[in-house]
CSV table of C-alpha atoms in Angstrom, one decimal:
chain,number,residue,atom,x,y,z
A,26,UNK,CA,28.5,15.8,3.8
A,27,UNK,CA,26.8,17.5,0.9
A,28,UNK,CA,24.3,20.2,1.7
A,29,UNK,CA,22.5,20.6,-1.7
A,30,UNK,CA,18.9,21.5,-2.3
A,31,UNK,CA,16.3,20.9,-4.9
A,32,UNK,CA,16.1,23.9,-7.2
A,33,UNK,CA,12.6,25.1,-6.3
A,34,UNK,CA,12.3,28.5,-4.7
A,35,UNK,CA,10.6,28.8,-1.3
A,36,UNK,CA,10.4,25.0,-1.0
A,37,UNK,CA,10.9,24.1,2.8
A,38,UNK,CA,14.2,22.6,3.6
A,39,UNK,CA,12.7,19.3,4.8
A,40,UNK,CA,11.3,18.9,1.2
A,41,UNK,CA,14.3,20.3,-0.7
A,42,UNK,CA,17.5,19.3,1.1
A,43,UNK,CA,19.7,16.7,-0.6
A,44,UNK,CA,22.0,15.8,2.3
A,45,UNK,CA,21.9,12.0,2.3
A,46,UNK,CA,23.7,9.7,-0.2
A,47,UNK,CA,21.3,7.5,-2.1
A,48,UNK,CA,18.6,7.7,-4.8
A,49,UNK,CA,16.2,10.6,-5.3
A,50,UNK,CA,13.7,9.9,-8.0
A,51,UNK,CA,11.7,12.8,-9.6
A,52,UNK,CA,8.9,12.1,-12.1
A,53,UNK,CA,7.6,14.6,-14.6
A,54,UNK,CA,4.6,14.4,-16.9
A,55,UNK,CA,6.3,16.8,-19.3
A,56,UNK,CA,9.8,16.7,-20.8
A,57,UNK,CA,10.2,20.4,-20.9
A,58,UNK,CA,9.5,20.6,-17.1
A,59,UNK,CA,12.2,18.0,-16.5
A,60,UNK,CA,14.8,20.0,-18.5
A,61,UNK,CA,13.9,23.2,-16.7
A,62,UNK,CA,14.4,21.6,-13.3
A,63,UNK,CA,17.6,19.8,-14.4
A,64,UNK,CA,19.0,23.1,-15.7
A,65,UNK,CA,18.2,24.8,-12.4
A,66,UNK,CA,19.9,21.9,-10.5
A,67,UNK,CA,23.1,22.1,-12.6
A,68,UNK,CA,23.2,25.9,-12.3
A,69,UNK,CA,23.0,25.8,-8.5
A,70,UNK,CA,25.7,23.2,-8.1
A,71,UNK,CA,29.1,24.4,-6.6
A,72,UNK,CA,31.9,24.9,-9.1
A,73,UNK,CA,34.2,22.3,-7.5
A,74,UNK,CA,31.7,19.5,-7.1
A,75,UNK,CA,32.3,16.3,-9.0
A,76,UNK,CA,29.3,16.0,-11.2
A,77,UNK,CA,28.2,13.3,-13.7
A,78,UNK,CA,25.4,13.7,-16.3
A,79,UNK,CA,23.9,10.7,-18.0
A,80,UNK,CA,21.2,11.2,-20.7
A,81,UNK,CA,20.5,11.0,-24.4
A,82,UNK,CA,22.7,13.0,-26.8
A,83,UNK,CA,19.9,15.5,-27.8
A,84,UNK,CA,18.9,16.1,-24.2
A,85,UNK,CA,22.6,16.7,-23.2
A,86,UNK,CA,23.0,19.4,-25.8
A,87,UNK,CA,19.7,21.0,-25.0
A,88,UNK,CA,20.3,20.9,-21.3
A,89,UNK,CA,23.8,22.3,-21.3
A,90,UNK,CA,22.7,25.1,-23.5
A,91,UNK,CA,20.3,26.2,-20.8
A,92,UNK,CA,23.1,26.4,-18.1
A,93,UNK,CA,24.9,29.8,-18.0
A,94,UNK,CA,28.6,29.6,-18.8
A,95,UNK,CA,29.6,31.2,-15.5
A,96,UNK,CA,27.3,28.9,-13.4
A,97,UNK,CA,27.4,25.3,-12.3
A,98,UNK,CA,30.4,22.9,-11.9
A,99,UNK,CA,33.6,23.7,-13.7
A,100,UNK,CA,33.8,20.1,-15.1
A,101,UNK,CA,31.0,17.7,-15.8
A,102,UNK,CA,31.6,14.0,-16.8
A,103,UNK,CA,29.2,13.4,-19.7
A,104,UNK,CA,27.8,10.0,-20.6
A,105,UNK,CA,25.1,9.5,-23.3
A,106,UNK,CA,22.6,6.6,-23.4
A,107,UNK,CA,22.8,4.5,-26.5
A,108,UNK,CA,19.5,5.0,-28.4
A,109,UNK,CA,16.8,2.4,-28.9
A,110,UNK,CA,17.6,0.3,-25.8
A,111,UNK,CA,15.2,-0.8,-23.2
A,112,UNK,CA,15.0,-1.7,-19.5
A,113,UNK,CA,17.1,-4.9,-19.8
A,114,UNK,CA,20.2,-2.8,-20.1
A,115,UNK,CA,19.4,-0.5,-17.1
A,116,UNK,CA,20.2,-3.2,-14.5
A,117,UNK,CA,23.8,-2.9,-15.6
A,118,UNK,CA,23.9,0.8,-15.2
A,119,UNK,CA,25.8,0.9,-11.9
A,120,UNK,CA,28.4,-1.6,-13.0
A,121,UNK,CA,29.1,0.5,-16.1
A,122,UNK,CA,29.3,3.7,-14.2
A,123,UNK,CA,31.5,2.2,-11.5
A,124,UNK,CA,33.8,0.8,-14.3
A,125,UNK,CA,34.0,4.4,-15.7
A,126,UNK,CA,35.1,5.8,-12.3
A,127,UNK,CA,31.8,7.4,-11.2
A,128,UNK,CA,31.6,6.8,-7.5
A,129,UNK,CA,31.4,10.2,-5.7
A,130,UNK,CA,29.7,13.6,-5.9
A,131,UNK,CA,26.4,14.1,-7.7
A,132,UNK,CA,25.0,11.9,-10.5
A,133,UNK,CA,22.2,13.3,-12.7
A,134,UNK,CA,20.4,10.7,-14.9
A,135,UNK,CA,17.6,11.7,-17.3
A,136,UNK,CA,15.3,9.0,-18.5
A,137,UNK,CA,12.1,8.7,-20.5
A,138,UNK,CA,9.6,6.6,-18.7
A,139,UNK,CA,9.2,4.4,-21.8
A,140,UNK,CA,12.8,3.2,-21.4
A,141,UNK,CA,12.2,1.5,-18.1
A,142,UNK,CA,10.5,-1.6,-19.5
A,143,UNK,CA,10.5,-3.9,-16.5
A,144,UNK,CA,7.9,-5.8,-14.5
A,145,UNK,CA,6.7,-4.1,-11.3
A,146,UNK,CA,8.7,-6.3,-9.0
A,147,UNK,CA,11.9,-5.8,-11.1
A,148,UNK,CA,11.4,-2.0,-11.1
A,149,UNK,CA,11.3,-2.0,-7.3
A,150,UNK,CA,14.3,-4.3,-7.1
A,151,UNK,CA,16.2,-2.1,-9.6
A,152,UNK,CA,15.4,1.1,-7.7
A,153,UNK,CA,16.5,-0.5,-4.4
A,154,UNK,CA,19.8,-1.6,-6.0
A,155,UNK,CA,20.4,2.0,-7.2
A,156,UNK,CA,19.7,3.2,-3.6
A,157,UNK,CA,22.1,0.7,-2.1
A,158,UNK,CA,24.9,1.4,-4.7
A,159,UNK,CA,24.6,5.2,-4.3
A,160,UNK,CA,24.6,5.0,-0.5
A,161,UNK,CA,27.6,2.7,-0.4
A,162,UNK,CA,29.6,5.1,-2.5
A,163,UNK,CA,28.4,8.2,-0.8
A,164,UNK,CA,26.9,9.4,-4.0
A,165,UNK,CA,23.8,11.6,-4.4
A,166,UNK,CA,21.9,10.2,-7.4
A,167,UNK,CA,19.1,12.1,-8.9
A,168,UNK,CA,17.0,10.4,-11.6
A,169,UNK,CA,14.7,12.7,-13.5
A,170,UNK,CA,12.1,10.6,-15.4
A,171,UNK,CA,9.5,12.1,-17.8
A,172,UNK,CA,6.4,10.5,-19.2
A,173,UNK,CA,2.7,10.0,-18.4
A,174,UNK,CA,3.1,6.7,-16.6
A,175,UNK,CA,4.4,6.6,-13.0
A,176,UNK,CA,7.4,4.3,-13.2
A,177,UNK,CA,8.1,3.7,-9.5
A,178,UNK,CA,5.2,2.7,-7.2
A,179,UNK,CA,4.5,5.0,-4.2
A,180,UNK,CA,5.2,2.0,-1.9
A,181,UNK,CA,8.9,2.7,-2.4
A,182,UNK,CA,8.6,5.9,-0.4
A,183,UNK,CA,10.8,5.6,2.6
A,184,UNK,CA,12.9,2.9,1.0
A,185,UNK,CA,14.6,5.2,-1.4
A,186,UNK,CA,15.8,8.7,-0.3
A,187,UNK,CA,13.3,10.6,-2.5
A,188,UNK,CA,10.2,9.9,-4.5
A,189,UNK,CA,8.2,12.9,-5.8
A,190,UNK,CA,6.2,13.9,-8.9
A,191,UNK,CA,5.8,17.2,-10.7
A,192,UNK,CA,2.4,17.2,-12.5
A,193,UNK,CA,0.5,19.6,-14.7
A,194,UNK,CA,-3.3,19.6,-14.1
A,195,UNK,CA,-5.7,22.2,-15.5
A,196,UNK,CA,-3.1,25.0,-15.8
A,197,UNK,CA,-1.8,24.2,-12.3
A,198,UNK,CA,1.6,22.7,-11.3
A,199,UNK,CA,1.6,20.3,-8.4
A,200,UNK,CA,4.7,18.9,-6.6
A,201,UNK,CA,3.6,15.7,-4.9
A,202,UNK,CA,6.0,14.4,-2.2
A,203,UNK,CA,5.5,10.6,-1.8
A,204,UNK,CA,8.6,10.5,0.3
A,205,UNK,CA,11.7,12.6,0.9
A,206,UNK,CA,14.4,11.8,3.4
A,207,UNK,CA,17.3,13.9,4.5
A,208,UNK,CA,19.1,15.1,7.6
A,209,UNK,CA,15.9,16.6,8.9
A,210,UNK,CA,13.9,13.3,8.7
A,211,UNK,CA,11.3,11.8,6.4
A,212,UNK,CA,8.6,13.9,4.8
A,213,UNK,CA,5.7,12.2,3.0
A,214,UNK,CA,2.2,12.8,1.7
A,215,UNK,CA,2.6,16.5,1.1
A,216,UNK,CA,1.6,18.5,-1.9
A,217,UNK,CA,2.9,21.9,-3.0
A,218,UNK,CA,1.4,24.2,-5.7
A,219,UNK,CA,4.1,25.6,-7.9
A,220,UNK,CA,4.4,28.5,-10.4
A,221,UNK,CA,6.9,29.1,-13.1
A,222,UNK,CA,8.8,32.3,-12.8
A,223,UNK,CA,11.7,33.3,-15.1
A,224,UNK,CA,12.1,29.6,-16.1
A,225,UNK,CA,12.4,28.6,-12.5
A,226,UNK,CA,9.9,26.7,-10.4
A,227,UNK,CA,8.8,28.3,-7.1
A,228,UNK,CA,6.2,27.4,-4.4
A,229,UNK,CA,3.1,29.6,-4.8
A,230,UNK,CA,2.9,31.9,-1.8
A,231,UNK,CA,-0.6,30.7,-0.8
A,232,UNK,CA,0.5,27.1,-0.8
A,233,UNK,CA,0.9,25.8,2.7
A,234,UNK,CA,2.8,22.6,3.3
A,235,UNK,CA,1.8,20.0,5.9
A,236,UNK,CA,4.6,18.5,7.8
A,237,UNK,CA,4.6,15.0,9.2
A,238,UNK,CA,6.0,16.2,12.5
A,239,UNK,CA,3.2,18.8,12.9
A,240,UNK,CA,0.6,16.2,13.9
A,241,UNK,CA,2.7,14.4,16.4
A,242,UNK,CA,1.4,16.1,19.6
A,243,UNK,CA,3.2,14.3,22.4
A,244,UNK,CA,4.6,11.8,19.9
A,245,UNK,CA,3.4,8.6,18.2
A,246,UNK,CA,3.6,5.1,19.6
A,247,UNK,CA,3.3,2.5,16.8
A,248,UNK,CA,3.6,-1.3,16.4
A,249,UNK,CA,6.5,-2.1,14.1
A,250,UNK,CA,4.1,-4.2,11.9
A,251,UNK,CA,2.0,-1.1,11.3
A,252,UNK,CA,4.9,0.7,9.6
A,253,UNK,CA,5.1,-2.2,7.0
A,254,UNK,CA,9.0,-2.0,6.7
A,255,UNK,CA,9.0,1.8,6.4
A,256,UNK,CA,11.3,3.9,8.6
A,257,UNK,CA,9.8,6.2,11.3
A,258,UNK,CA,9.2,9.6,9.7
A,259,UNK,CA,10.2,11.6,12.9
A,260,UNK,CA,12.3,11.3,16.0
A,261,UNK,CA,9.4,11.3,18.3
A,262,UNK,CA,7.9,8.2,16.8
A,263,UNK,CA,8.4,5.3,19.2
A,264,UNK,CA,8.3,1.8,17.5
A,265,UNK,CA,7.3,-1.1,19.7
A,266,UNK,CA,7.8,-4.8,19.1
A,267,UNK,CA,6.5,-7.4,20.1
A,268,UNK,CA,2.8,-6.7,20.2
A,269,UNK,CA,2.5,-7.3,24.0
A,270,UNK,CA,5.1,-4.6,24.7
A,271,UNK,CA,3.1,-2.1,22.6
A,272,UNK,CA,-0.1,-2.6,24.6
A,273,UNK,CA,1.7,-2.4,27.9
A,274,UNK,CA,3.3,0.9,26.9
A,275,UNK,CA,-0.1,2.1,25.5
A,276,UNK,CA,-1.7,1.6,28.9
A,277,UNK,CA,0.6,4.2,30.4
A,278,UNK,CA,-0.3,6.9,27.8
A,279,UNK,CA,-3.0,9.6,28.2
A,280,UNK,CA,-2.3,11.6,25.0
A,281,UNK,CA,-0.6,11.3,21.7
A,282,UNK,CA,-1.2,8.9,18.8
A,283,UNK,CA,-1.3,5.1,19.0
A,284,UNK,CA,-1.1,3.0,15.8
A,285,UNK,CA,-1.8,-0.8,16.0
A,286,UNK,CA,-1.9,-3.4,13.3
A,287,UNK,CA,-4.4,-6.1,12.4
A,288,UNK,CA,-3.8,-9.0,10.0
A,289,UNK,CA,-6.8,-11.2,10.4
A,290,UNK,CA,-10.4,-11.0,11.7
A,291,UNK,CA,-9.5,-13.8,14.1
A,292,UNK,CA,-7.7,-11.1,16.1
A,293,UNK,CA,-11.0,-9.1,16.4
A,294,UNK,CA,-12.0,-10.3,19.9
A,295,UNK,CA,-8.7,-9.6,21.6
A,296,UNK,CA,-8.1,-6.3,19.7
A,297,UNK,CA,-11.6,-5.1,20.6
A,298,UNK,CA,-11.1,-5.9,24.3
A,299,UNK,CA,-7.7,-4.1,24.4
A,300,UNK,CA,-9.1,-1.0,22.7
A,301,UNK,CA,-12.1,-1.0,25.1
A,302,UNK,CA,-9.7,-1.3,28.1
A,303,UNK,CA,-7.5,1.5,26.8
A,304,UNK,CA,-10.5,3.8,26.5
A,305,UNK,CA,-11.9,2.9,29.8
A,306,UNK,CA,-8.7,3.5,31.8
A,307,UNK,CA,-6.9,6.2,29.7
A,308,UNK,CA,-9.8,8.4,28.6
A,309,UNK,CA,-10.9,9.9,25.3
A,310,UNK,CA,-7.8,12.1,24.7
A,311,UNK,CA,-5.7,9.4,23.0
A,312,UNK,CA,-5.8,9.2,19.2
A,313,UNK,CA,-6.0,5.5,18.3
A,314,UNK,CA,-5.6,4.3,14.7
A,315,UNK,CA,-5.9,0.6,13.5
A,316,UNK,CA,-4.0,-0.2,10.3
A,317,UNK,CA,-5.3,-3.2,8.3
A,318,UNK,CA,-2.3,-5.1,6.8
A,319,UNK,CA,-4.6,-7.2,4.7
A,320,UNK,CA,-8.3,-6.8,3.5
A,321,UNK,CA,-9.4,-8.8,6.5
A,322,UNK,CA,-12.1,-6.9,8.2
A,323,UNK,CA,-15.7,-6.5,7.2
A,324,UNK,CA,-17.5,-3.2,7.5
A,325,UNK,CA,-19.3,-4.4,10.6
A,326,UNK,CA,-16.1,-5.5,12.2
A,327,UNK,CA,-14.5,-2.1,11.6
A,328,UNK,CA,-17.6,-0.6,13.2
A,329,UNK,CA,-17.0,-2.8,16.3
A,330,UNK,CA,-13.5,-1.4,16.6
A,331,UNK,CA,-14.8,2.2,16.3
A,332,UNK,CA,-17.4,1.6,19.0
A,333,UNK,CA,-14.8,0.1,21.3
A,334,UNK,CA,-12.6,3.2,21.1
A,335,UNK,CA,-10.7,3.4,17.8
A,336,UNK,CA,-10.6,6.9,16.1
A,337,UNK,CA,-9.7,5.5,12.7
A,338,UNK,CA,-9.4,2.2,10.8
A,339,UNK,CA,-6.9,2.6,8.0
A,340,UNK,CA,-7.5,0.5,4.8
A,341,UNK,CA,-5.0,-2.1,3.6
A,342,UNK,CA,-3.0,-1.3,0.5
A,343,UNK,CA,-2.5,2.4,1.1
A,344,UNK,CA,0.9,3.9,0.4
A,345,UNK,CA,3.2,5.2,3.1
A,346,UNK,CA,2.3,8.7,2.0
A,347,UNK,CA,-1.4,8.0,2.2
A,348,UNK,CA,-1.0,6.4,5.6
A,349,UNK,CA,0.8,9.5,7.0
A,350,UNK,CA,-1.9,11.7,5.4
A,351,UNK,CA,-4.6,9.8,7.2
A,352,UNK,CA,-2.8,10.2,10.5
A,353,UNK,CA,-2.7,13.9,10.0
A,354,UNK,CA,-6.5,13.9,10.2
A,355,UNK,CA,-6.3,12.9,13.9
A,356,UNK,CA,-4.9,16.0,15.7
A,357,UNK,CA,-7.5,17.7,17.9
A,358,UNK,CA,-9.8,14.7,17.7
A,359,UNK,CA,-11.3,13.3,20.9
A,360,UNK,CA,-13.1,10.0,20.9
A,361,UNK,CA,-16.8,11.1,21.1
A,362,UNK,CA,-18.8,7.9,21.1
A,363,UNK,CA,-20.8,6.7,24.1
A,364,UNK,CA,-18.6,4.4,26.2
A,365,UNK,CA,-19.4,0.7,25.9
A,366,UNK,CA,-20.6,-0.8,29.1
A,367,UNK,CA,-20.9,-4.6,28.4
A,368,UNK,CA,-18.1,-5.4,26.0
A,369,UNK,CA,-19.1,-9.1,25.9
A,370,UNK,CA,-22.6,-8.4,24.8
A,371,UNK,CA,-21.3,-6.1,22.1
A,372,UNK,CA,-18.9,-8.8,20.9
A,373,UNK,CA,-21.7,-11.4,20.7
A,374,UNK,CA,-23.7,-9.0,18.4
A,375,UNK,CA,-20.8,-8.2,16.1
A,376,UNK,CA,-18.7,-11.4,16.1
A,377,UNK,CA,-18.8,-13.9,13.3
A,378,UNK,CA,-19.2,-17.6,14.1
A,379,UNK,CA,-16.0,-19.3,15.2
A,380,UNK,CA,-15.7,-21.3,12.0
A,381,UNK,CA,-15.1,-20.9,8.3
A,382,UNK,CA,-15.1,-22.8,5.0
A,383,UNK,CA,-16.8,-26.1,4.2
A,384,UNK,CA,-18.7,-27.8,7.0
A,385,UNK,CA,-21.1,-30.7,7.4
A,386,UNK,CA,-24.9,-29.7,7.0
A,387,UNK,CA,-25.4,-30.2,10.7
A,388,UNK,CA,-22.5,-27.9,11.7
A,389,UNK,CA,-23.6,-25.4,9.1
A,390,UNK,CA,-27.1,-25.2,10.4
A,391,UNK,CA,-26.0,-24.9,14.0
A,392,UNK,CA,-23.7,-22.0,13.4
A,393,UNK,CA,-26.0,-20.1,11.0
A,394,UNK,CA,-29.1,-20.6,13.1
A,395,UNK,CA,-27.2,-19.3,16.1
A,396,UNK,CA,-26.4,-16.1,14.2
A,397,UNK,CA,-30.0,-15.5,13.1
A,398,UNK,CA,-31.5,-16.2,16.5
A,399,UNK,CA,-29.1,-13.8,18.2
A,400,UNK,CA,-29.5,-11.1,15.5
A,401,UNK,CA,-31.0,-7.7,16.3
A,402,UNK,CA,-31.6,-6.8,12.7
A,403,UNK,CA,-28.7,-4.2,12.5
A,404,UNK,CA,-26.3,-6.5,10.7
A,405,UNK,CA,-27.3,-7.9,7.3
A,406,UNK,CA,-26.2,-11.4,6.3
A,407,UNK,CA,-26.5,-13.6,3.1
A,408,UNK,CA,-27.9,-17.1,3.3
A,409,UNK,CA,-27.9,-18.5,-0.3
A,410,UNK,CA,-28.8,-21.8,-2.0
A,411,UNK,CA,-27.0,-22.9,-5.1
A,412,UNK,CA,-28.5,-25.9,-6.9
A,413,UNK,CA,-25.8,-27.7,-8.9
A,414,UNK,CA,-25.9,-27.6,-12.6
A,415,UNK,CA,-27.1,-30.9,-14.2
A,416,UNK,CA,-24.2,-33.2,-14.9
A,417,UNK,CA,-21.6,-31.3,-12.9
A,418,UNK,CA,-19.6,-33.1,-10.3
A,419,UNK,CA,-20.5,-31.8,-6.8
A,420,UNK,CA,-16.9,-32.4,-5.6
A,421,UNK,CA,-15.5,-30.4,-8.5
A,422,UNK,CA,-17.9,-27.5,-7.8
A,423,UNK,CA,-17.1,-27.4,-4.1
A,424,UNK,CA,-13.4,-27.4,-4.9
A,425,UNK,CA,-13.9,-23.9,-6.4
A,426,UNK,CA,-14.9,-22.5,-3.0
A,427,UNK,CA,-12.5,-19.8,-1.7
A,428,UNK,CA,-13.9,-18.9,1.8
A,429,UNK,CA,-11.1,-17.3,3.9
A,430,UNK,CA,-12.8,-15.0,6.4
A,431,UNK,CA,-14.1,-16.3,9.7
A,432,UNK,CA,-17.9,-16.7,9.6
A,433,UNK,CA,-18.2,-17.4,5.9
A,434,UNK,CA,-19.6,-21.0,5.7
A,435,UNK,CA,-20.7,-23.5,3.2
A,436,UNK,CA,-22.1,-27.1,3.1
A,437,UNK,CA,-23.5,-29.5,0.5
A,438,UNK,CA,-27.0,-31.2,0.9
A,439,UNK,CA,-29.0,-33.0,-1.7
A,440,UNK,CA,-27.1,-31.7,-4.7
A,441,UNK,CA,-27.4,-28.1,-3.4
A,442,UNK,CA,-24.6,-25.9,-2.1
A,443,UNK,CA,-25.6,-23.6,0.8
A,444,UNK,CA,-23.5,-20.6,1.5
A,445,UNK,CA,-23.6,-18.2,4.4
A,446,UNK,CA,-21.7,-14.8,4.3
A,447,UNK,CA,-21.6,-13.1,7.6
A,448,UNK,CA,-22.2,-9.3,7.5
A,449,UNK,CA,-22.8,-8.9,3.8
A,450,UNK,CA,-25.4,-6.4,2.6
A,451,UNK,CA,-27.4,-7.1,-0.6
A,452,UNK,CA,-25.5,-4.5,-2.6
A,453,UNK,CA,-22.2,-6.3,-1.9
A,454,UNK,CA,-23.5,-9.8,-2.7
A,455,UNK,CA,-22.1,-10.1,-6.2
A,456,UNK,CA,-18.7,-8.8,-5.2
A,457,UNK,CA,-18.6,-11.2,-2.3
A,458,UNK,CA,-19.5,-14.1,-4.5
A,459,UNK,CA,-16.8,-13.2,-6.9
A,460,UNK,CA,-14.3,-13.7,-4.0
A,461,UNK,CA,-16.1,-16.8,-2.6
A,462,UNK,CA,-15.6,-18.9,-5.8
A,463,UNK,CA,-12.5,-19.2,-8.0
A,464,UNK,CA,-14.9,-19.4,-11.1
A,465,UNK,CA,-18.0,-17.4,-11.7
A,466,UNK,CA,-20.8,-19.0,-9.7
A,467,UNK,CA,-23.0,-19.1,-12.9
A,468,UNK,CA,-20.7,-21.7,-14.4
A,469,UNK,CA,-21.1,-24.0,-11.5
A,470,UNK,CA,-24.7,-23.6,-10.3
A,471,UNK,CA,-28.1,-23.2,-12.0
A,472,UNK,CA,-29.3,-20.3,-9.8
A,473,UNK,CA,-28.6,-18.3,-6.7
A,474,UNK,CA,-31.6,-18.4,-4.3
A,475,UNK,CA,-31.6,-16.0,-1.4
A,476,UNK,CA,-33.0,-17.3,1.9
A,477,UNK,CA,-34.0,-14.9,4.6
A,478,UNK,CA,-33.7,-17.1,7.7
A,479,UNK,CA,-32.8,-20.7,8.6
A,480,UNK,CA,-36.5,-21.3,9.1
A,481,UNK,CA,-36.6,-21.6,5.3
A,482,UNK,CA,-34.3,-24.6,5.5
A,483,UNK,CA,-35.3,-28.3,6.0
A,484,UNK,CA,-34.0,-28.4,9.5
A,485,UNK,CA,-34.5,-32.2,10.0
A,486,UNK,CA,-32.5,-33.0,6.9
A,487,UNK,CA,-29.6,-30.7,8.0
A,488,UNK,CA,-29.5,-32.2,11.4
A,489,UNK,CA,-29.4,-35.8,10.1
A,490,UNK,CA,-26.4,-35.2,7.9
A,491,UNK,CA,-23.1,-35.0,9.8
A,492,UNK,CA,-20.8,-35.7,6.9
A,493,UNK,CA,-18.4,-33.1,5.7
A,494,UNK,CA,-17.4,-33.6,2.0
A,495,UNK,CA,-13.8,-34.8,1.5
A,496,UNK,CA,-12.4,-33.0,-1.6
A,497,UNK,CA,-9.8,-34.7,-3.8
A,498,UNK,CA,-9.7,-31.8,-6.3
A,499,UNK,CA,-7.1,-29.1,-5.6
A,500,UNK,CA,-7.2,-25.7,-7.2
A,501,UNK,CA,-3.6,-24.6,-8.0
A,502,UNK,CA,-2.6,-21.5,-6.2
A,503,UNK,CA,0.4,-20.7,-8.4
A,504,UNK,CA,0.8,-21.4,-12.1
A,505,UNK,CA,3.6,-23.8,-13.0
A,506,UNK,CA,6.2,-21.7,-14.8
A,507,UNK,CA,9.3,-23.7,-14.0
A,508,UNK,CA,9.4,-25.7,-17.2
A,509,UNK,CA,9.1,-22.6,-19.4
A,510,UNK,CA,11.6,-20.3,-17.7
A,511,UNK,CA,13.8,-18.3,-20.0
A,512,UNK,CA,17.4,-17.5,-19.2
A,513,UNK,CA,19.0,-14.3,-20.3
A,514,UNK,CA,22.7,-13.8,-20.6
A,515,UNK,CA,24.3,-10.6,-19.4
A,516,UNK,CA,24.3,-7.7,-21.9
A,517,UNK,CA,26.5,-4.6,-21.4
A,518,UNK,CA,24.8,-1.2,-20.9
A,519,UNK,CA,26.2,1.1,-23.5
A,520,UNK,CA,27.4,4.5,-22.3
A,521,UNK,CA,29.2,6.8,-24.6
A,522,UNK,CA,31.7,9.3,-23.0
A,523,UNK,CA,31.6,12.8,-24.2
A,524,UNK,CA,34.0,15.6,-23.5
A,525,UNK,CA,32.9,18.7,-21.6
């Protein structure tokens, strides 16, 4: 097994070791920084190591001139990228390299970010194909990519061996580790401040690294869903599946970190009760984080979880590195809130109605009036009236409704659409309406009239109407592209072999 290291002085081994075959992707904002690190890497390689270098002709000449004659591998297989080509050719890179006999040792590929012209999904697929190809051949593949844009998304951290960025900001040099995997485990969400000394990068002495394993006092118990297909970053992380097994195991713990997942606010009641039981029987020493897999919880619902016993609610959409960084905030924390006595009473205060979407006026009034009558004033709601624009079809307008969260309700009465948004403050109203309708509400209705209580509604008219509108219109969820698909034939990736 190779035991190589990233050529940055004083960088900890867990962030520098290149011991696993696969893809290590290094991004640089500046081309000269890329060449400096590439030269340091080549200089540090053993003389007998099979080494391949792929880059543009001008970069090859410039890079090799920076490597001392007495240093680095005795032989380097050189391939130059044909100029002027774009990302459509890159997908054939591994096939061309394999045909040329490149399948072991170390491969160094230098790319400008502008050359990787692919859609986001294709970039990820391409990077994963490089990872699989290099792993299969036992090859350590380092891609050094320069440019202002970040080519690979941070969500690939943990799926490829390495994903880091070297950035210049206000005369400082930052090395940001989104993910780095080697024989010592997975490191993610760590920043190092660098300095440039004698044309070599080094970690600034005052820069202190934060290690993923440092926060795992007594280990981490995590639901598999909460990892979102990422590998566990340390050996003391225990992954549990299914969900019931996770909570059974959690009830035996008294310290450490527990991480559960939530996908829908329909899970709120059961999740709150489980968290409450865990705190009641296991005490305040546990560190409990809830990771949202989708933007499914309102602010008040997150507050409910925190009151029941959660230390932290992690937003959806964060990268693996950000996820680990948030968990590093938990060491030393004890749950400090007053314990909840009557969990059922708390749930009644914070829970949305057990319905969503388009209802009959009678159902709408019953649910909304129940919320207002039970309200204590601490949770703001939106009750809104939208008179239809003159001449617009009511059925067409209602087909633009997009109510997905439990407790967000609508009905139609006397050419007026009534909308109820559970736990929505006034400052969030417009953003919520943008999500509640496929089209801007101004194109469908003549005005938006706030109502402060169901007492402002004609109760008798609502209770008389038990008919829920039946919609024939359907809003397409995906555009139809099938008839306009383009088919591209295979084109070879052009590599020119140079002597060294």
